[in-house]
């Protein structure tokens, strides 16, 4: 009898302890980088919003049997991720924010929130959207809840965002091979602080660095970014530090917040500030050393070099309209120039794959004609026709593929010796399978032209040679050609001879302090 009572008692006790210690953690966030130098606009559906338990499918570390999944009571609200694009319409932003806030209201209160954002969202008529978003989230969940923010290193960290979050971090690799690892770290740090009862960090150091660079000059595969970013992980592992991060910032929006930033969080004031200042200084000191990741040239120079080369596949980045940086993705200028060249007029000319151009009407014609059929129609130039009008493509349908998440339908149209990938909607071509599933073999192609900046890992591994072509578009890599009006000045490299900035760490007040 006594034993049974004891057992029941101990069961109840352990149950109540467990219930007490299982933190309630919400998940929310919107991710996009959007160029205000592109005429494109981004609508709500581009975010492919996920709700409730569906949110877990975006994170392998939240799989059903994962240990993280068992460490908290997870309450996912809404997570939306869009391909980069033009500014988000105010309606789309307000709708997504309202849905997030409604869901957060429904499931509260919370011990923690995993805030998964990119950090370079531009919204029509609204400054610092991520700062606005987190302030509105705080109004719903209160200032006690511990927020851990995970970002892209191309995001921007305003003072307001820094103040309203508790923990904050970003990727340490570009290309972002550590994206999932970073999000996981943000979640682990959050749980660690909740489970240990340490809660909010005592110190958050923030240092704005007056440098604005295109991502293509800051690949962590090469110096100086390689060494600067390699120092972040050891810095973050020091006693008294929770995390450390360096943001390059986003160059294709025109707000005061667009510049590099360093943030370090932790409980030891001296080490937090010293580490932040060291990281900021290393970035500033290296500013003149950042260069493009590959040889650059005009399109004509790139094509001349590729045609004369004996290294194939020769990759050319059509960088000004890179849809994964925020270009409209439908600028026809580069393809127009390629098709003008006499070398590609005959079917037996050097083989070139062009990836890609959206052309929903032409895709329809291609489906009607079928594989092997002939088509004659227009593609591109719907969103961004500032540099060239829609392009007329007269050729043979080589393949038709349905069902891609972004493109929906993709067709290959052969014009002379050029295989042009035409899509119903815009899509980035980053993987070998993106080509092979269309029956194309990029390894056997003489030249591959992709709307991209630095080559993503699979393409980089495959290239025999590569030029980053400085083509026109909404994400022009030549920042000095962009009409900035509102970014803070002086900023390097726009103001080359600027004085040394003050890179002293500024301590951001805790989220529950005014
Ligand atoms: Zn990025």
PDB file of N, CA and C in Angstrom, residues 169 173 199 236 311 323 450:
ATOM      1  N   UNK A 169      21.968  35.483 -34.372  1.00  0.00           N
ATOM      2  CA  UNK A 169      23.124  34.937 -35.077  1.00  0.00           C
ATOM      3  C   UNK A 169      22.869  34.941 -36.581  1.00  0.00           C
ATOM      4  N   UNK A 173      28.987  31.199 -43.636  1.00  0.00           N
ATOM      5  CA  UNK A 173      29.504  30.767 -44.929  1.00  0.00           C
ATOM      6  C   UNK A 173      28.694  31.374 -46.068  1.00  0.00           C
ATOM      7  N   UNK A 199      18.276  32.569 -19.087  1.00  0.00           N
ATOM      8  CA  UNK A 199      17.421  33.537 -19.779  1.00  0.00           C
ATOM      9  C   UNK A 199      18.164  34.495 -20.686  1.00  0.00           C
ATOM     10  N   UNK A 236      32.986  32.713 -30.767  1.00  0.00           N
ATOM     11  CA  UNK A 236      31.704  32.420 -30.114  1.00  0.00           C
ATOM     12  C   UNK A 236      31.844  31.355 -29.037  1.00  0.00           C
ATOM     13  N   UNK A 311      38.704  25.295 -72.196  1.00  0.00           N
ATOM     14  CA  UNK A 311      38.182  24.744 -70.943  1.00  0.00           C
ATOM     15  C   UNK A 311      36.655  24.756 -70.988  1.00  0.00           C
ATOM     16  N   UNK A 323      18.286  36.189 -59.903  1.00  0.00           N
ATOM     17  CA  UNK A 323      17.037  36.144 -59.130  1.00  0.00           C
ATOM     18  C   UNK A 323      17.272  35.765 -57.671  1.00  0.00           C
ATOM     19  N   UNK A 450      24.277  31.328 -66.615  1.00  0.00           N
ATOM     20  CA  UNK A 450      23.256  31.203 -65.565  1.00  0.00           C
ATOM     21  C   UNK A 450      23.005  32.561 -64.933  1.00  0.00           C
TER      22      UNK A 450
END
